[in-house]
Amino acid sequence: IYAGPTPDPQTEIAVTGQTWLDLVDLPNHATWYFRVKAGYSDGSKSLFSESVSAQIEFIEPGSNMVLNSDFSTGKEDWEFSVEGDAIAHGLVDKNGHFQIDITTGGSTETDIRLLQNGMELVKDKKYRFEFDAFASFPRTIEAKIEQSSIPNRNYGKLGPTPIQTTKSRYSYEFTMRELSDYSARVVFNCGKSSANVYIDNVVFRQVFPEAVDANWGLAPTEYGLSQNYPNPFNERTVICFSLPAEEFMTLEVFDVLGRKVSTLAHGKRASGNYSIPFEAINLAGGIFFYRFRAGDYSTVKKMVYVR
């Protein structure tokens, strides 16, 4: 197996006798390319297969799904469009806001829009949508999470948002009532009015009421992994762990054959007590194991999923 960040990779990363391979630690928010060669018993190899690519987009449960949410890397990951008879220009100003200079607002709100694709929504789960906004004079905008294809369902049923000349934080919570959509988008429709619009610090995340803040309770003095609760569980359970100091950690779930089925947390975290939900979506019932690793510490516990 050959892989790399550019087409037609030349770097061999693995040899396997199976028809599949689990790959870990690939860089997030990046495109990777793969191709293979067949190896024969005499040591020779076939020609390369065709090259295929995969976009690595791992979203840790509860994390912000919006990339470049504070526009610190300019317009990267965002799409700005002007249609109809609207005249406008989008840029990131010296204060880090996305500034929409509007000469003519056009005839509809959608004539001027800022959006980002790639939002993942699961049916019956709760979400929070937040952003900072202000305008050159009072006006309304349409800020929503919507289906990226026709009929462009407004999943949060959010109406127009009135914004003022002073910067304010806007926050909306809603439960996804439609079928799950793993390619929705966050949209700011800013047409009709000629007032300039300023947007910053956009956040869209799933809300987990059970999540424990790192500052909750007494500071832990040792590593720890608790038994999931409830156990046995039906579809959803919660796993708690403790970190006595800032540490790079992973929390993973495996089936009885040792195959990884989910990565619940991966990366550096501050000292504290944490609680992470696990949803056994599309998994058969049975016994699973979850492994917590941080520094030199590693431990495994068993849990039972009853469908």
Tab-separated table of C-alpha atoms in Angstrom, residues 56-229:
chain	number	residue	atom	x	y	z
A	56	ILE	CA	-9.718	13.078	6.269
A	57	GLU	CA	-12.341	14.884	8.348
A	58	PHE	CA	-12.471	13.524	11.875
A	59	ILE	CA	-14.792	15.493	14.141
A	60	GLU	CA	-14.345	14.763	17.825
A	61	PRO	CA	-17.728	14.459	19.580
A	62	GLY	CA	-18.803	17.868	20.865
A	63	SER	CA	-16.127	19.792	18.980
A	64	ASN	CA	-16.755	22.748	16.677
A	65	MET	CA	-17.526	21.488	13.168
A	66	VAL	CA	-16.806	24.869	11.581
A	67	LEU	CA	-13.315	25.153	10.101
A	68	ASN	CA	-11.478	28.479	10.285
A	69	SER	CA	-14.290	29.625	12.560
A	70	ASP	CA	-12.552	32.899	13.505
A	71	PHE	CA	-11.277	33.672	9.964
A	72	SER	CA	-7.701	33.559	11.244
A	73	THR	CA	-6.633	32.071	7.901
A	74	GLY	CA	-8.639	34.500	5.799
A	75	LYS	CA	-11.402	33.140	3.597
A	76	GLU	CA	-10.088	29.571	3.715
A	77	ASP	CA	-12.854	26.907	3.996
A	78	TRP	CA	-15.596	29.507	3.360
A	79	GLU	CA	-17.586	30.297	0.207
A	80	PHE	CA	-18.782	33.832	-0.508
A	81	SER	CA	-21.167	34.503	-3.400
A	82	VAL	CA	-23.054	37.436	-4.918
A	83	GLU	CA	-25.948	36.808	-7.304
A	84	GLY	CA	-28.792	38.604	-9.092
A	85	ASP	CA	-28.537	42.389	-9.102
A	86	ALA	CA	-26.658	42.533	-5.785
A	87	ILE	CA	-23.246	44.229	-5.586
A	88	ALA	CA	-21.034	43.292	-2.647
A	89	HIS	CA	-17.490	42.374	-1.669
A	90	GLY	CA	-16.306	40.007	1.067
A	91	LEU	CA	-13.006	40.283	2.924
A	92	VAL	CA	-11.439	39.642	6.317
A	93	ASP	CA	-10.792	43.013	7.974
A	94	LYS	CA	-7.864	44.029	10.202
A	95	ASN	CA	-9.832	43.010	13.311
A	96	GLY	CA	-10.393	39.457	12.038
A	97	HIS	CA	-14.075	39.805	11.167
A	98	PHE	CA	-15.487	38.603	7.877
A	99	GLN	CA	-16.665	41.935	6.473
A	100	ILE	CA	-19.329	42.091	3.765
A	101	ASP	CA	-19.289	45.495	2.064
A	102	ILE	CA	-22.633	45.925	0.342
A	103	THR	CA	-23.306	48.487	-2.382
A	104	THR	CA	-26.623	46.987	-3.535
A	105	GLY	CA	-28.405	44.364	-1.477
A	106	GLY	CA	-30.265	42.710	-4.327
A	107	SER	CA	-33.866	41.494	-4.275
A	108	THR	CA	-33.578	38.465	-1.930
A	109	GLU	CA	-31.607	37.523	1.176
A	110	THR	CA	-29.815	34.753	-0.738
A	111	ASP	CA	-28.326	37.180	-3.289
A	112	ILE	CA	-25.423	37.716	-0.862
A	113	ARG	CA	-24.288	34.743	1.148
A	114	LEU	CA	-21.430	33.317	3.181
A	115	LEU	CA	-21.438	29.554	3.771
A	116	GLN	CA	-19.434	26.500	4.724
A	117	ASN	CA	-20.267	22.874	3.903
A	118	GLY	CA	-19.469	19.755	5.894
A	119	MET	CA	-21.757	20.005	8.935
A	120	GLU	CA	-22.862	16.620	10.323
A	121	LEU	CA	-26.285	16.270	11.936
A	122	VAL	CA	-27.764	13.107	13.435
A	123	LYS	CA	-31.508	12.650	13.855
A	124	ASP	CA	-32.847	13.433	17.352
A	125	LYS	CA	-29.525	14.900	18.565
A	126	LYS	CA	-29.242	18.399	20.018
A	127	TYR	CA	-27.037	21.123	18.477
A	128	ARG	CA	-25.896	24.645	19.263
A	129	PHE	CA	-25.225	27.313	16.614
A	130	GLU	CA	-23.408	30.476	17.737
A	131	PHE	CA	-21.746	33.473	16.113
A	132	ASP	CA	-20.766	37.096	16.647
A	133	ALA	CA	-22.303	39.700	14.327
A	134	PHE	CA	-22.959	43.394	13.867
A	135	ALA	CA	-23.809	45.775	11.015
A	136	SER	CA	-23.131	49.311	9.823
A	137	PHE	CA	-26.757	50.083	10.746
A	138	PRO	CA	-29.544	47.872	12.192
A	139	ARG	CA	-30.823	45.159	9.867
A	140	THR	CA	-31.690	41.453	9.757
A	141	ILE	CA	-29.791	38.497	8.283
A	142	GLU	CA	-30.654	34.835	7.807
A	143	ALA	CA	-28.277	32.670	9.837
A	144	LYS	CA	-29.079	28.948	9.728
A	145	ILE	CA	-27.989	25.352	9.345
A	146	GLU	CA	-29.541	24.002	6.190
A	147	GLN	CA	-29.621	21.128	3.737
A	148	SER	CA	-27.038	21.780	1.021
A	149	SER	CA	-29.305	20.520	-1.774
A	150	ILE	CA	-32.847	21.353	-2.833
A	151	PRO	CA	-35.208	21.845	-0.984
A	152	ASN	CA	-32.569	23.352	1.368
A	153	ARG	CA	-34.396	22.473	4.586
A	154	ASN	CA	-33.761	24.855	7.479
A	155	TYR	CA	-32.940	22.218	10.086
A	156	GLY	CA	-33.049	24.498	13.106
A	157	LYS	CA	-36.196	26.325	11.927
A	158	LEU	CA	-34.280	29.548	12.610
A	159	GLY	CA	-35.933	32.762	11.486
A	160	PRO	CA	-34.351	36.121	10.645
A	161	THR	CA	-31.740	37.379	13.122
A	162	PRO	CA	-31.861	41.126	13.889
A	163	ILE	CA	-28.352	42.529	14.331
A	164	GLN	CA	-27.311	45.932	15.641
A	165	THR	CA	-24.342	48.282	15.216
A	166	THR	CA	-22.633	46.861	18.312
A	167	LYS	CA	-21.039	43.436	18.244
A	168	SER	CA	-23.207	40.800	19.949
A	169	ARG	CA	-23.133	37.047	20.479
A	170	TYR	CA	-26.056	35.062	19.046
A	171	SER	CA	-26.763	31.509	20.197
A	172	TYR	CA	-29.432	29.031	19.081
A	173	GLU	CA	-30.108	25.458	20.177
A	174	PHE	CA	-32.245	22.956	18.317
A	175	THR	CA	-32.881	19.235	17.987
A	176	MET	CA	-32.449	17.617	14.590
A	177	ARG	CA	-35.937	16.387	13.643
A	178	GLU	CA	-35.182	15.395	10.047
A	179	LEU	CA	-33.284	12.331	8.838
A	180	SER	CA	-29.535	12.466	9.548
A	181	ASP	CA	-27.539	14.639	7.149
A	182	TYR	CA	-23.743	14.380	7.052
A	183	SER	CA	-23.197	17.128	4.469
A	184	ALA	CA	-25.279	20.071	5.658
A	185	ARG	CA	-23.977	23.646	5.705
A	186	VAL	CA	-23.877	26.755	7.843
A	187	VAL	CA	-25.243	29.759	5.926
A	188	PHE	CA	-25.402	33.523	6.399
A	189	ASN	CA	-27.769	35.159	3.900
A	190	CYS	CA	-27.123	38.910	3.891
A	191	GLY	CA	-28.955	40.259	0.842
A	192	LYS	CA	-31.793	42.830	0.406
A	193	SER	CA	-30.338	45.416	2.814
A	194	SER	CA	-27.408	47.662	1.885
A	195	ALA	CA	-26.022	47.678	5.470
A	196	ASN	CA	-22.568	46.145	5.745
A	197	VAL	CA	-22.377	42.914	7.796
A	198	TYR	CA	-19.556	41.691	10.070
A	199	ILE	CA	-19.366	38.033	11.225
A	200	ASP	CA	-16.905	36.258	13.521
A	201	ASN	CA	-16.365	33.263	15.857
A	202	VAL	CA	-18.822	30.865	14.224
A	203	VAL	CA	-19.508	27.692	16.210
A	204	PHE	CA	-21.659	24.682	15.406
A	205	ARG	CA	-21.437	21.681	17.699
A	206	GLN	CA	-23.434	18.796	19.085
A	207	VAL	CA	-24.542	19.389	22.665
A	208	PHE	CA	-23.845	16.631	25.201
A	209	PRO	CA	-25.526	17.381	28.529
A	210	GLU	CA	-23.386	14.729	30.215
A	211	ALA	CA	-20.084	16.320	29.166
A	212	VAL	CA	-18.021	17.316	32.197
A	213	ASP	CA	-15.962	20.466	31.991
A	214	ALA	CA	-12.246	20.157	32.689
A	215	ASN	CA	-12.664	22.462	35.705
A	216	TRP	CA	-15.462	20.426	37.261
A	217	GLY	CA	-14.979	19.043	40.765
A	218	LEU	CA	-11.674	18.328	42.436
A	219	ALA	CA	-8.570	18.218	40.268
A	220	PRO	CA	-7.612	14.560	39.729
A	221	THR	CA	-4.310	13.350	41.135
A	222	GLU	CA	-3.996	10.214	38.993
A	223	TYR	CA	-5.088	8.712	35.715
A	224	GLY	CA	-8.406	6.934	35.805
A	225	LEU	CA	-11.007	5.233	33.631
A	226	SER	CA	-14.489	4.534	34.998
A	227	GLN	CA	-16.926	1.836	34.004
A	228	ASN	CA	-19.300	3.125	31.366
A	229	TYR	CA	-22.802	4.021	32.475
